[in-house]
Structure formats: structure tokens, C-alpha cells
Amino acid sequence: MHLVALPAFTDNYIWMLHDRQRALVVDPGDAAPVLAALDAQGLELAAILVTDHHPDHVGGLAGLRARLGDGPVFGPARERIPPPYIAQVDGDVVQACGWDFEVIDVPGHTAGHIAYVHRPAGRAPILFCGDTLFSGGCGRLFEGTPAQMHHSLSRLADLPGQTQVCCAHEYTLSNLKFAAAVEPGNAALQRYIAACQALRARGEYTLPSSIEVERSVNPFMRCDVPEVVASAIAQGATDASGPAVLAALREWKNGFR
Ligand code: FE
């Protein structure tokens, strides 16, 4: 099994999983990079997984239908994406290319956002989390509430630490700059910033990250850590509860440069 990130637009990734014959892709906002990768490696497109309804996640569907044949498109039941697709809710299990993916409801960025977890035998699980969890950050709350996002991120934080985090954007360095403002005393965060800066300087991706890394550096997954709570309170959090801390962090981040 091979996991590949296909860069799209300016900072999106379309994730591809393949076995050298058949491939599935996640959140194809653009058909062109997917078609190029299929052609370059002689792969058959067998399935498409979608996490949210935004154009940068579904814009390539029309251009990939012919290549997909009668292969399935899976998407969130509580959002509208270009039909036809098989609607998924929390607890469903998607089968594609002979692999199983558990569906988790992770509302917050959008109202019906879902994530997919694949647990290969003897290897680290793989999480496709769209725009819910980013490395060092989380998606903007376009449709959901802070309480929903807090709950969604808590569920993702409960996945095994070695789980590979495959998110839909390369926002890591700007997220980590914000994280350092929230939590200047986090030594693990400083080390991770240096590691990610080195990767980007070489033109490499910072993803996939891991749940273990996110638990140690991502302020939105650390809403119960005293330094994070104190920073959130200083920014106007109404109380020290997880949702209130996340709400203050998210507001602060929206205006952070
Ligand atoms: Fe997006």
C-alpha cells in the first residue's frame, strides 16, 4: 500500500492510496493532478472519498467520473456534494480497493464534515481528516460551533498516537507560528517548528503528521493545558472550558499574522 500526497492549487493536498494497480483519492478539488498521477504510474482509479463539500475538495469530481467508471464516490451524508455518491454517517465502514475505512463525524469547519480512518494490519493507521485537523491547527468554523470542533478534535486525539494525519492543506508553518504565540513555553513545539522549517526549505511536505505530534504541538488539541488556557483567557475566553478556550483561540488565529 502506498500513500502519496498530490499537491493542488496553491496549498492543497489530494491524498492518493494505491497498490500499484488500483488507486483511491481523497478530496479531489482538481482532476488534473489526479489524472497526471494515474497516467504516470499506470493506475486505475477505483474510488473517491470526500470529507467536505467545499469546491477545493469536490471540484475535480466531474473531471474524474469518466476515469472512475462505475467506481464509488463516498461523501458526507449531511452535506451536499455533486451526485451521485454514497452518503456516509458516523460509524459507517467504507470499502474501497479492498481496504476498510471507518467514518467519523467531525463537524465544525462545515456542518457535516466527516473523516476516514484506515487501520492496516501491522502498520500505523491512516487518517484522512480534510479541513478539520491541520498540522498545528484546525479549520475555520464556517458552519459549526466551537463546541462541535472541540468534540471533533477530541475524537481525533483519541486515535492511536502513530496514526498518520493526512489533512487537506499545507498550512503547517503558519499554524505553528500561531501555536508558538499561544504556548511560548512548549519545547516540543519549538523543536517541531525547526523540523518543519527544514522540510519546507528542502521543498518537502510537512505531512503526514501524526496524532502523537498533534497532541504535543497543536494548541487546538491542547485546550486543557494550563499555558494554553491562560493565553486563551488573556484573549477573552469566557471560561476555562475546552469549547471556550477553542473559541478564543480560533478568533485569535483568524486575525493572526
Ligand atoms: Fe479546504
Short mmCIF file of C-alpha atoms and ligand atoms in Angstrom, two decimals:
data_model
loop_
_atom_site.label_atom_id
_atom_site.label_comp_id
_atom_site.label_asym_id
_atom_site.label_seq_id
_atom_site.Cartn_x
_atom_site.Cartn_y
_atom_site.Cartn_z
CA MET A 1 0.00 0.00 0.00
CA HIS A 2 1.38 3.38 -1.00
CA LEU A 3 0.29 6.75 0.38
CA VAL A 4 1.02 9.77 -1.82
CA ALA A 5 0.20 13.47 -1.47
CA LEU A 6 -0.64 15.19 -4.76
CA PRO A 7 -0.22 18.96 -4.47
CA ALA A 8 -3.10 21.00 -5.93
CA PHE A 9 -3.87 24.71 -6.24
CA THR A 10 -1.52 26.70 -4.00
CA ASP A 11 -1.56 24.72 -0.76
CA ASN A 12 -3.98 21.77 -1.06
CA TYR A 13 -3.09 18.11 -0.98
CA ILE A 14 -5.14 15.43 -2.70
CA TRP A 15 -4.23 12.17 -0.95
CA MET A 16 -3.87 9.02 -3.04
CA LEU A 17 -3.69 5.47 -1.72
CA HIS A 18 -2.73 2.77 -4.22
CA ASP A 19 -1.47 -0.81 -4.53
CA ARG A 20 0.42 -0.23 -7.81
CA GLN A 21 -2.72 -1.26 -9.73
CA ARG A 22 -5.74 0.44 -8.22
CA ALA A 23 -5.94 3.82 -6.55
CA LEU A 24 -8.36 5.86 -4.49
CA VAL A 25 -8.14 9.60 -3.96
CA VAL A 26 -9.43 11.82 -1.18
CA ASP A 27 -10.90 15.30 -1.73
CA PRO A 28 -10.04 15.82 -5.41
CA GLY A 29 -10.52 19.56 -5.72
CA ASP A 30 -8.90 19.40 -9.14
CA ALA A 31 -8.92 16.49 -11.62
CA ALA A 32 -5.67 17.40 -13.40
CA PRO A 33 -3.09 16.35 -10.77
CA VAL A 34 -5.03 13.11 -10.16
CA LEU A 35 -5.18 12.23 -13.85
CA ALA A 36 -1.47 13.03 -14.22
CA ALA A 37 -0.57 10.75 -11.30
CA LEU A 38 -2.80 7.91 -12.56
CA ASP A 39 -1.24 8.14 -16.02
CA ALA A 40 2.32 8.43 -14.75
CA GLN A 41 2.00 5.26 -12.67
CA GLY A 42 -0.45 3.30 -14.83
CA LEU A 43 -3.07 3.18 -12.06
CA GLU A 44 -6.80 2.51 -12.33
CA LEU A 45 -9.00 4.94 -10.37
CA ALA A 46 -11.23 2.71 -8.20
CA ALA A 47 -12.87 5.04 -5.64
CA ILE A 48 -13.11 8.61 -4.36
CA LEU A 49 -13.54 9.69 -0.74
CA VAL A 50 -14.83 13.18 0.10
CA THR A 51 -14.71 14.82 3.55
CA ASP A 52 -16.49 18.14 2.97
CA HIS A 53 -18.49 19.99 0.33
CA HIS A 54 -16.16 22.91 -0.40
CA PRO A 55 -15.02 23.40 -4.02
CA ASP A 56 -11.37 22.69 -3.22
CA HIS A 57 -12.48 19.19 -2.15
CA VAL A 58 -15.06 18.31 -4.82
CA GLY A 59 -14.12 20.46 -7.83
CA GLY A 60 -12.40 17.55 -9.60
CA LEU A 61 -15.28 15.06 -9.30
CA ALA A 62 -16.83 15.87 -12.67
CA GLY A 63 -13.50 15.54 -14.42
CA LEU A 64 -12.77 12.18 -12.77
CA ARG A 65 -16.14 10.44 -13.30
CA ALA A 66 -15.19 9.05 -16.70
CA ARG A 67 -11.97 7.64 -15.30
CA LEU A 68 -13.81 6.19 -12.28
CA GLY A 69 -16.29 4.24 -14.42
CA ASP A 70 -18.86 2.77 -12.04
CA GLY A 71 -16.49 3.00 -9.09
CA PRO A 72 -17.95 4.59 -5.95
CA VAL A 73 -17.75 8.13 -4.63
CA PHE A 74 -18.22 8.29 -0.85
CA GLY A 75 -19.17 11.54 0.85
CA PRO A 76 -20.79 13.12 3.89
CA ALA A 77 -24.50 12.33 4.34
CA ARG A 78 -25.19 15.69 5.99
CA GLU A 79 -23.71 17.82 3.19
CA ARG A 80 -24.48 18.16 -0.47
CA ILE A 81 -21.75 17.23 -2.94
CA PRO A 82 -22.15 16.70 -6.71
CA PRO A 83 -24.14 13.45 -7.15
CA PRO A 84 -24.09 10.52 -7.46
CA TYR A 85 -22.33 9.47 -4.27
CA ILE A 86 -22.81 7.06 -1.37
CA ALA A 87 -23.74 9.03 1.76
CA GLN A 88 -21.78 8.22 4.92
CA VAL A 89 -22.50 8.81 8.60
CA ASP A 90 -20.61 8.20 11.82
CA GLY A 91 -19.81 4.53 12.32
CA ASP A 92 -20.21 3.52 8.68
CA VAL A 93 -17.41 1.48 7.15
CA VAL A 94 -16.40 2.29 3.59
CA GLN A 95 -14.84 -0.47 1.49
CA ALA A 96 -12.63 0.68 -1.37
CA CYS A 97 -9.79 -1.07 -3.20
CA GLY A 98 -10.12 -3.92 -0.68
CA TRP A 99 -9.42 -1.58 2.23
CA ASP A 100 -11.77 -0.62 5.07
CA PHE A 101 -12.27 2.96 6.25
CA GLU A 102 -14.20 3.89 9.38
CA VAL A 103 -16.25 7.05 9.08
CA ILE A 104 -16.15 9.58 11.93
CA ASP A 105 -18.42 12.62 12.14
CA VAL A 106 -16.21 15.68 12.73
CA PRO A 107 -18.43 18.77 12.35
CA GLY A 108 -17.03 22.25 12.94
CA HIS A 109 -15.36 23.51 9.74
CA THR A 110 -18.52 22.50 7.88
CA ALA A 111 -21.75 21.22 9.43
CA GLY A 112 -21.49 17.67 8.10
CA HIS A 113 -17.72 17.16 7.79
CA ILE A 114 -16.57 13.53 8.04
CA ALA A 115 -13.16 11.87 8.39
CA TYR A 116 -11.98 8.42 7.32
CA VAL A 117 -9.66 6.10 9.27
CA HIS A 118 -7.94 3.09 7.73
CA ARG A 119 -6.29 0.62 10.12
CA PRO A 120 -3.95 -1.62 8.10
CA ALA A 121 -2.78 -4.78 9.90
CA GLY A 122 0.63 -4.29 11.46
CA ARG A 123 1.02 -0.69 10.29
CA ALA A 124 0.16 2.78 11.55
CA PRO A 125 -3.47 3.83 10.95
CA ILE A 126 -4.11 6.47 8.31
CA LEU A 127 -6.49 9.38 8.95
CA PHE A 128 -7.98 11.49 6.17
CA CYS A 129 -9.35 14.49 8.06
CA GLY A 130 -9.93 17.10 5.34
CA ASP A 131 -10.13 20.59 6.85
CA THR A 132 -10.97 19.55 10.42
CA LEU A 133 -7.49 18.94 11.82
CA PHE A 134 -4.43 20.59 10.27
CA SER A 135 -0.89 20.11 11.48
CA GLY A 136 -0.59 22.67 14.27
CA GLY A 137 -4.12 23.99 13.75
CA CYS A 138 -7.71 23.35 12.74
CA GLY A 139 -10.15 24.52 10.09
CA ARG A 140 -12.05 27.77 10.39
CA LEU A 141 -15.53 27.45 11.85
CA PHE A 142 -17.53 28.30 8.75
CA GLU A 143 -20.63 26.31 9.68
CA GLY A 144 -20.09 24.67 13.06
CA THR A 145 -19.62 25.77 16.65
CA PRO A 146 -16.53 25.80 18.89
CA ALA A 147 -18.13 23.04 20.97
CA GLN A 148 -18.56 20.88 17.87
CA MET A 149 -14.95 21.44 16.75
CA HIS A 150 -13.68 20.76 20.27
CA HIS A 151 -15.57 17.46 20.34
CA SER A 152 -14.41 16.55 16.83
CA LEU A 153 -10.75 17.22 17.65
CA SER A 154 -11.11 15.28 20.92
CA ARG A 155 -12.30 12.26 18.96
CA LEU A 156 -9.35 12.52 16.58
CA ALA A 157 -6.96 12.95 19.54
CA ASP A 158 -8.20 9.60 20.88
CA LEU A 159 -6.88 7.76 17.80
CA PRO A 160 -3.62 5.82 18.27
CA GLY A 161 -0.61 8.15 18.55
CA GLN A 162 1.15 6.74 15.49
CA THR A 163 -1.89 7.44 13.27
CA GLN A 164 -0.75 9.28 10.14
CA VAL A 165 -2.59 12.60 9.84
CA CYS A 166 -3.38 13.37 6.20
CA CYS A 167 -5.03 16.77 6.04
CA ALA A 168 -6.07 18.75 3.00
CA HIS A 169 -3.75 21.77 3.30
CA GLU A 170 -0.08 22.61 3.85
CA TYR A 171 -0.72 25.28 6.48
CA THR A 172 1.77 23.89 8.97
CA LEU A 173 4.34 26.68 9.28
CA SER A 174 1.81 29.47 9.68
CA ASN A 175 -0.16 27.34 12.15
CA LEU A 176 2.98 26.66 14.18
CA LYS A 177 3.85 30.36 14.27
CA PHE A 178 0.49 30.93 15.92
CA ALA A 179 0.98 27.92 18.21
CA ALA A 180 4.24 29.45 19.44
CA ALA A 181 2.39 32.67 20.35
CA VAL A 182 -0.16 30.63 22.31
CA GLU A 183 2.36 28.43 24.03
CA PRO A 184 5.85 30.00 24.07
CA GLY A 185 6.97 27.57 26.78
CA ASN A 186 6.33 24.40 24.73
CA ALA A 187 9.79 22.95 23.95
CA ALA A 188 8.37 20.16 21.75
CA LEU A 189 6.69 22.83 19.65
CA GLN A 190 9.98 24.72 19.14
CA ARG A 191 11.69 21.50 18.00
CA TYR A 192 8.82 20.71 15.64
CA ILE A 193 8.94 24.21 14.12
CA ALA A 194 12.65 23.74 13.36
CA ALA A 195 11.99 20.31 11.80
CA CYS A 196 9.16 21.64 9.61
CA GLN A 197 11.16 24.71 8.53
CA ALA A 198 13.95 22.36 7.39
CA LEU A 199 11.46 20.24 5.41
CA ARG A 200 9.95 23.26 3.67
CA ALA A 201 13.40 24.72 2.93
CA ARG A 202 14.11 21.48 1.02
CA GLY A 203 10.77 21.78 -0.79
CA GLU A 204 9.33 18.78 1.10
CA TYR A 205 5.89 18.38 2.66
CA THR A 206 5.28 18.55 6.41
CA LEU A 207 2.55 15.92 6.06
CA PRO A 208 1.52 13.38 7.02
CA SER A 209 1.88 14.42 10.62
CA SER A 210 0.87 12.08 13.44
CA ILE A 211 -1.74 12.23 16.19
CA GLU A 212 1.11 11.97 18.73
CA VAL A 213 2.78 15.07 17.24
CA GLU A 214 -0.50 16.98 17.11
CA ARG A 215 -1.24 16.17 20.75
CA SER A 216 2.14 17.71 21.68
CA VAL A 217 2.17 20.83 19.45
CA ASN A 218 -1.34 21.71 18.28
CA PRO A 219 -2.97 24.29 20.60
CA PHE A 220 -6.45 23.34 19.35
CA MET A 221 -5.82 19.81 20.67
CA ARG A 222 -4.36 21.20 23.91
CA CYS A 223 -7.28 23.26 25.21
CA ASP A 224 -6.79 21.78 28.70
CA VAL A 225 -3.06 22.64 29.01
CA PRO A 226 -2.54 25.44 31.60
CA GLU A 227 -0.41 27.68 29.34
CA VAL A 228 -2.95 27.35 26.50
CA VAL A 229 -5.85 28.09 28.84
CA ALA A 230 -4.05 31.15 30.26
CA SER A 231 -3.35 32.52 26.76
CA ALA A 232 -6.97 31.93 25.74
CA ILE A 233 -8.25 33.70 28.88
CA ALA A 234 -5.92 36.63 28.12
CA GLN A 235 -7.51 36.76 24.65
CA GLY A 236 -11.01 36.92 26.10
CA ALA A 237 -12.08 33.29 26.63
CA THR A 238 -15.19 33.40 28.78
CA ASP A 239 -14.09 30.46 30.94
CA ALA A 240 -11.55 27.64 31.04
CA SER A 241 -13.78 25.01 29.42
CA GLY A 242 -12.50 23.30 26.28
CA PRO A 243 -15.08 24.89 23.94
CA ALA A 244 -14.50 28.39 25.36
CA VAL A 245 -10.72 28.03 25.06
CA LEU A 246 -11.05 26.75 21.49
CA ALA A 247 -13.43 29.59 20.61
CA ALA A 248 -10.94 32.21 21.84
CA LEU A 249 -8.01 30.52 20.06
CA ARG A 250 -9.95 30.32 16.80
CA GLU A 251 -10.95 34.01 16.95
CA TRP A 252 -7.36 35.00 17.77
CA LYS A 253 -5.99 32.86 14.93
CA ASN A 254 -8.45 34.36 12.42
CA GLY A 255 -6.73 37.74 12.84
CA PHE A 256 -3.18 36.47 13.48
CA ARG A 257 -0.38 37.30 11.02
FE FE B 1 -10.11 23.06 2.03
#
